[in-house]
PDB file of C-alpha atoms in Angstrom:
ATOM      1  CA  UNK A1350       3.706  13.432  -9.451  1.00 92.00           C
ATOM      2  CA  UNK A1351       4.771  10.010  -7.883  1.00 92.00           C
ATOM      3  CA  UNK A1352       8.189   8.078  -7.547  1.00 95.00           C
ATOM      4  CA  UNK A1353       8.767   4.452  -6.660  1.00 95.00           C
ATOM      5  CA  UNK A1354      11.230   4.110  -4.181  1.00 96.00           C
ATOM      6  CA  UNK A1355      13.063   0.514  -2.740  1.00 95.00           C
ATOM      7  CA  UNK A1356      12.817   0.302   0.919  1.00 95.00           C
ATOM      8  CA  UNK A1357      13.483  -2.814   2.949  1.00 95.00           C
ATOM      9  CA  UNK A1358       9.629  -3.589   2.826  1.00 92.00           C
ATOM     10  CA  UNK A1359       9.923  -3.273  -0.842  1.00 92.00           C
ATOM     11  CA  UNK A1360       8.935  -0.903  -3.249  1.00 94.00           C
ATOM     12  CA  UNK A1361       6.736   2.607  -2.022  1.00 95.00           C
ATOM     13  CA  UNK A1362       5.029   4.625  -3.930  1.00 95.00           C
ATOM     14  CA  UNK A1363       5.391   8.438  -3.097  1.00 96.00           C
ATOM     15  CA  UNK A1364       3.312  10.955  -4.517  1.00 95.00           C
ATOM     16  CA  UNK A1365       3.572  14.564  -4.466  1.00 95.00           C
ATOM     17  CA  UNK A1366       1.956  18.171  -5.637  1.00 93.00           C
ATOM     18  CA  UNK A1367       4.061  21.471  -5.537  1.00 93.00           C
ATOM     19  CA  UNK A1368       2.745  21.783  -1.403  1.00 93.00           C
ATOM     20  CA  UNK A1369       3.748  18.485  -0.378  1.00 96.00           C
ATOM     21  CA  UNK A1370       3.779  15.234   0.004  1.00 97.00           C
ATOM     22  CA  UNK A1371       0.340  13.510  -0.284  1.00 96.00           C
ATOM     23  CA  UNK A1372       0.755   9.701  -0.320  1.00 95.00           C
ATOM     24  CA  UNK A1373       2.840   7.141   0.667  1.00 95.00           C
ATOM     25  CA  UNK A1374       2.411   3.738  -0.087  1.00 93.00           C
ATOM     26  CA  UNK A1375       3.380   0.205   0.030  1.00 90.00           C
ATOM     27  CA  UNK A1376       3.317  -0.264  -4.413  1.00 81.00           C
ATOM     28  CA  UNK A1377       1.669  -3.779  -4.901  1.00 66.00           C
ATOM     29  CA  UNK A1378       3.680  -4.213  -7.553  1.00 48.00           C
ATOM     30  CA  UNK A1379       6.142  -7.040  -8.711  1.00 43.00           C
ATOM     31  CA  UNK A1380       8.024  -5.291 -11.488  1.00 44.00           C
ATOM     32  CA  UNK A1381      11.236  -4.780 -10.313  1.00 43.00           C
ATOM     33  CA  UNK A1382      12.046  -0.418  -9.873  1.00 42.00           C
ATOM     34  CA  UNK A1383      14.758  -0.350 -12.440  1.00 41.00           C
ATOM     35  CA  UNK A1384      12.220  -1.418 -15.029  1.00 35.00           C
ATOM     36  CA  UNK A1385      10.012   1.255 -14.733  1.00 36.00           C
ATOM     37  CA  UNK A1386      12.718   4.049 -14.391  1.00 37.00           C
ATOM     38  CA  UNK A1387      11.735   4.385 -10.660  1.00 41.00           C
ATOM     39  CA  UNK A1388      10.039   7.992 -10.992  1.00 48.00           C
ATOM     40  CA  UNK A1389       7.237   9.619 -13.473  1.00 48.00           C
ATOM     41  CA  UNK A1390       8.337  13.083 -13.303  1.00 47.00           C
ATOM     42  CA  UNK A1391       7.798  14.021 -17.318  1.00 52.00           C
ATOM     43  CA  UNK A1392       8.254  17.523 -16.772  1.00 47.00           C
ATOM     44  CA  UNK A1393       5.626  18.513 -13.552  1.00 54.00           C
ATOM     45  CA  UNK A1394       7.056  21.410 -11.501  1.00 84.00           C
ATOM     46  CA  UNK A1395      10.208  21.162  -9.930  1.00 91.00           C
ATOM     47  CA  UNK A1396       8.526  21.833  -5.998  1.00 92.00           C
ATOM     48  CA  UNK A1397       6.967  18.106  -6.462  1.00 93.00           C
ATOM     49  CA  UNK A1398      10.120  16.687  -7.579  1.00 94.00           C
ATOM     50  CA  UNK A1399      12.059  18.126  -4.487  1.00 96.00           C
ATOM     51  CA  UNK A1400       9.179  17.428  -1.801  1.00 96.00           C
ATOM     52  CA  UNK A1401       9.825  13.508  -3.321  1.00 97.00           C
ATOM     53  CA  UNK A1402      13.817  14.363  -3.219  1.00 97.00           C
ATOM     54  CA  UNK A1403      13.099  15.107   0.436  1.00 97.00           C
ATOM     55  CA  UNK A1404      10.851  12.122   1.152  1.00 97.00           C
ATOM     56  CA  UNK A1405      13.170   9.563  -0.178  1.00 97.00           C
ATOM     57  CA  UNK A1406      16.282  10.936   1.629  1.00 98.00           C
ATOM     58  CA  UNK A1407      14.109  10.894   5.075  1.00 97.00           C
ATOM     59  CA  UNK A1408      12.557   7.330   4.688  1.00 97.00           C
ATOM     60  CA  UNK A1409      15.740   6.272   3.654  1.00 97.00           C
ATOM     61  CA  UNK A1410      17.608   7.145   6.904  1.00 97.00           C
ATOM     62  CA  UNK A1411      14.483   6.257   8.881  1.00 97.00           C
ATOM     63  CA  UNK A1412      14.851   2.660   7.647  1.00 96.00           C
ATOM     64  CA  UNK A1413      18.748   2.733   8.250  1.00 96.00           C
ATOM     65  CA  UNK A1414      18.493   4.231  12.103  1.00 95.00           C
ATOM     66  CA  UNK A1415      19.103   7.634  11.086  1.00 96.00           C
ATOM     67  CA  UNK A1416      15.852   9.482  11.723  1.00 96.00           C
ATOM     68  CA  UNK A1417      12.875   9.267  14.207  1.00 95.00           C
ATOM     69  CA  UNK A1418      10.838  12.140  12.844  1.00 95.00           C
ATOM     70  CA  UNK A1419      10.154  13.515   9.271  1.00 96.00           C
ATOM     71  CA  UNK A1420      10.456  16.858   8.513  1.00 96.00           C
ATOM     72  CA  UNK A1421       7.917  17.158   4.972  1.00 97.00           C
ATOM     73  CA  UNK A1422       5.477  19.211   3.499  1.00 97.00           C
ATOM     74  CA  UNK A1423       2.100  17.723   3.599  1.00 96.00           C
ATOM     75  CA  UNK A1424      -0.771  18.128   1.053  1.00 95.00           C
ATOM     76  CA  UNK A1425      -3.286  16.116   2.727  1.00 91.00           C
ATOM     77  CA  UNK A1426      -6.239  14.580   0.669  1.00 89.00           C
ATOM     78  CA  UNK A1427      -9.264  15.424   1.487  1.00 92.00           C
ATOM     79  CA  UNK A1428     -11.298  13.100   4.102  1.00 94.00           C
ATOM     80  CA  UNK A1429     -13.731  13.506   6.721  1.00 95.00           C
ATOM     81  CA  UNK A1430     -13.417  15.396   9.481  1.00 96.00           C
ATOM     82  CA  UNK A1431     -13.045  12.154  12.116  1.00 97.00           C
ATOM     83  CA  UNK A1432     -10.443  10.679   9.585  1.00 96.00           C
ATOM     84  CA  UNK A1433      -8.410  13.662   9.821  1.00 95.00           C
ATOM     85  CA  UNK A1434      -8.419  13.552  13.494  1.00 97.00           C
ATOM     86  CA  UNK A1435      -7.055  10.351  13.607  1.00 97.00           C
ATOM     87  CA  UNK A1436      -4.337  10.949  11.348  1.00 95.00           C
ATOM     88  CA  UNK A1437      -3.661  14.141  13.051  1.00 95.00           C
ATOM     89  CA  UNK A1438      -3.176  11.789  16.021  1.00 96.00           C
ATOM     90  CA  UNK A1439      -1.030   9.259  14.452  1.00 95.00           C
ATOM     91  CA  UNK A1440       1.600  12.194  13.819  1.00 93.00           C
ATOM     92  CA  UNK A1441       1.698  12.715  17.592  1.00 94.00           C
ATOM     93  CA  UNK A1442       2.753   9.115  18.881  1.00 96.00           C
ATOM     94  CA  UNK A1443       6.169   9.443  19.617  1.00 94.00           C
ATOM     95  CA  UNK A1444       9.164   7.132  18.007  1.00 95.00           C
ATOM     96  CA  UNK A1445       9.358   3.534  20.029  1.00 94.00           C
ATOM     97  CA  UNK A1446       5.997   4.214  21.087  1.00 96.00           C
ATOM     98  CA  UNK A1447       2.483   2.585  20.847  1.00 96.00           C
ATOM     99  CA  UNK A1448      -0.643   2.997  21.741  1.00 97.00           C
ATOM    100  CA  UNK A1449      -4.146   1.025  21.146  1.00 97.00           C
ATOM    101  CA  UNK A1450      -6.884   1.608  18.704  1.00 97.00           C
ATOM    102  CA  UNK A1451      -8.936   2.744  21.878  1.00 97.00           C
ATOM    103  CA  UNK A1452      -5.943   4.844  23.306  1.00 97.00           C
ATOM    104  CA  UNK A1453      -6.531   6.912  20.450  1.00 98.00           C
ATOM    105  CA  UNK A1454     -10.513   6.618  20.352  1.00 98.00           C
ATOM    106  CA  UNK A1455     -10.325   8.346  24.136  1.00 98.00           C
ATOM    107  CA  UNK A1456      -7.597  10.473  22.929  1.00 97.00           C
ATOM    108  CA  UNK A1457     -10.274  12.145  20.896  1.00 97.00           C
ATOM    109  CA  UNK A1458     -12.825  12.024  23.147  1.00 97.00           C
ATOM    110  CA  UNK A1459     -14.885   9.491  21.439  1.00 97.00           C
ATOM    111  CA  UNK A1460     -14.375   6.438  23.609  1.00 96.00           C
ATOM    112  CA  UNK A1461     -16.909   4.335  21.566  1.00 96.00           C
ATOM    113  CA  UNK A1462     -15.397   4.270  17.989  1.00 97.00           C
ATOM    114  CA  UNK A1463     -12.467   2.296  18.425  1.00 96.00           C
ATOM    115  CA  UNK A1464     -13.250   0.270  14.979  1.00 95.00           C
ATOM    116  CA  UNK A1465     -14.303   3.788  13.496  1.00 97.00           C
ATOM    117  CA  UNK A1466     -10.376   4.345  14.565  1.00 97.00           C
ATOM    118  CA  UNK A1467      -9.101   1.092  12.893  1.00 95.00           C
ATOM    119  CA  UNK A1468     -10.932   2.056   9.497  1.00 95.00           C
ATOM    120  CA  UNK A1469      -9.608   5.663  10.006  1.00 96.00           C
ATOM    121  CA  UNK A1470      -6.180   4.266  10.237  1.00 95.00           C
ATOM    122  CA  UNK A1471      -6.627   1.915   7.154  1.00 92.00           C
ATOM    123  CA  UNK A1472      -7.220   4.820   5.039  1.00 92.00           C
ATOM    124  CA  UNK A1473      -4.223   6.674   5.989  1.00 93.00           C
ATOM    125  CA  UNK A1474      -2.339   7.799   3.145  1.00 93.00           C
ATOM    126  CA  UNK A1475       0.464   8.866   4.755  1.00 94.00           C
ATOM    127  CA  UNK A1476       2.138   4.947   5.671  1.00 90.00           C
ATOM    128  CA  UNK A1477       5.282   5.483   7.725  1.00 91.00           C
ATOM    129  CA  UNK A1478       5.273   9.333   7.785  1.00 93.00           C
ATOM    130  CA  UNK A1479       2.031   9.047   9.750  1.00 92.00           C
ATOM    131  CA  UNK A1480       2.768   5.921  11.677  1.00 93.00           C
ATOM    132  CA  UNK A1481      -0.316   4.030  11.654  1.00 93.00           C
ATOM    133  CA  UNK A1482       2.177   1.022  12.568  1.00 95.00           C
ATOM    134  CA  UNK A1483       2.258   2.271  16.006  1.00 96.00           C
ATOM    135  CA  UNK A1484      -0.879   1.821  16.845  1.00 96.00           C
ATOM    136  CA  UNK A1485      -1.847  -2.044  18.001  1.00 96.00           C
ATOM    137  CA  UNK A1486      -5.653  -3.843  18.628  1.00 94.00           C
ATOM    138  CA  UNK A1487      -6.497  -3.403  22.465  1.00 89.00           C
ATOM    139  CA  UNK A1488      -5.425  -6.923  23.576  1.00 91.00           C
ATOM    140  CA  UNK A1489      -1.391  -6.068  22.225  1.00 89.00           C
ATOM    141  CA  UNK A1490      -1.746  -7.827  18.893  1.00 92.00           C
ATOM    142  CA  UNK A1491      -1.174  -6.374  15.915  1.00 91.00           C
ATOM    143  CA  UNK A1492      -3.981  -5.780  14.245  1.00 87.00           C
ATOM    144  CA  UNK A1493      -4.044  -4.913  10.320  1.00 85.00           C
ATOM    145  CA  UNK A1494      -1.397  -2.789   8.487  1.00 88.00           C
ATOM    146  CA  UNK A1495      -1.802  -1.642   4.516  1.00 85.00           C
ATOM    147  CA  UNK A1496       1.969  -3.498   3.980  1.00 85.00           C
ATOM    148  CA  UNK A1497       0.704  -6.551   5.997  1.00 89.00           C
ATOM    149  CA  UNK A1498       1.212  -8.009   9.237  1.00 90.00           C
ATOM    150  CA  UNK A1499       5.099  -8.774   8.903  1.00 91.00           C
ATOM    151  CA  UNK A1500       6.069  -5.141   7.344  1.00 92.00           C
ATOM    152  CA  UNK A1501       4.534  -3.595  10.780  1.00 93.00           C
ATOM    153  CA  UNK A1502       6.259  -6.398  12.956  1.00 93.00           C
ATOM    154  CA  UNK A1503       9.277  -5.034  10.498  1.00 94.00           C
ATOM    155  CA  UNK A1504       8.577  -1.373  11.520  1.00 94.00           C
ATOM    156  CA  UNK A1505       8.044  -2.112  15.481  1.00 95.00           C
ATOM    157  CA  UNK A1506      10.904  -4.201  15.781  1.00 95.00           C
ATOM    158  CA  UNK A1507      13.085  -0.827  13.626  1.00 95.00           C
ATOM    159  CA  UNK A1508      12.141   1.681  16.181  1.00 95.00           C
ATOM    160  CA  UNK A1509      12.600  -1.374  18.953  1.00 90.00           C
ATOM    161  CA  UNK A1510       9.291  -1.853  20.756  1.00 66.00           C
TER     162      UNK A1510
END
């Protein structure tokens, strides 16, 4: 089950299954959300529709102050074992914080895959729940972001850093 959701980066897509939420996502598209009714919930189990309920309630006071953590369900796709690692390390960067793509190479002892890292956190599925945004290119820029380069300047400059 998905939703669309407005945020102030535009519209996210949010999937979900009964155990949680799987996907979030900038949506790509241009239609505007009350178009397209804003959800696609024809009649999937009520658990999905509240783990989006949830989702949209926490991203929305994340992106008004509100909230520096998220408190969801996850139902993880499936990915390699290094991928999950790195997402697994995303969750643990704290609010205002940010480390490098190599901080979080040597954070999982494998120094050498700093661009294995970067492609690890281009496939996160997980955008803002799993701040990928956090983490920077090892000389302070930015470095790539699935919403672009000004939604993570948006998202620093939100949690201040």
């Amino acid at each position: 089950m998905f939703r669309l959701i407005d945020s102030p980066l535009g519209p996210l897509r949010l999937q979900a299954s009964p155990r949680g939420l799987s996907r979030v996502e900038f949506s790509g598209t241009s239609t505007p959300l009350e178009a397209v009714g804003g959800t696609d919930e024809g009649g999937v189990d009520k658990r999905s529709a509240d783990v989006l309920d949830a989702a949209q309630v926490q991203l929305a006071e994340y992106f008004a102050g509100q909230r520096r953590a998220f408190e969801l369900p996850l139902d993880l796709p499936e990915t390699t074992a290094f991928r999950a690692a790195v997402h697994a390390q995303l969750a643990e960067i704290g609010y205002g914080e940010t480390v490098t793509y190599r901080d979080v190479a040597k954070m999982l002892g494998r120094p050498g895959a700093t661009r294995a890292v970067g492609s690890a956190c281009g496939a996160n599925p997980l955008l803002i729940v799993r701040p990928c945004h956090r983490v920077l290119r090892s000389d302070g820029g930015l470095g790539g972001y699935a919403g672009g380069v000004a939604a993570k300047r948006f998202l620093l400059a939100l949690e201040e850093i």
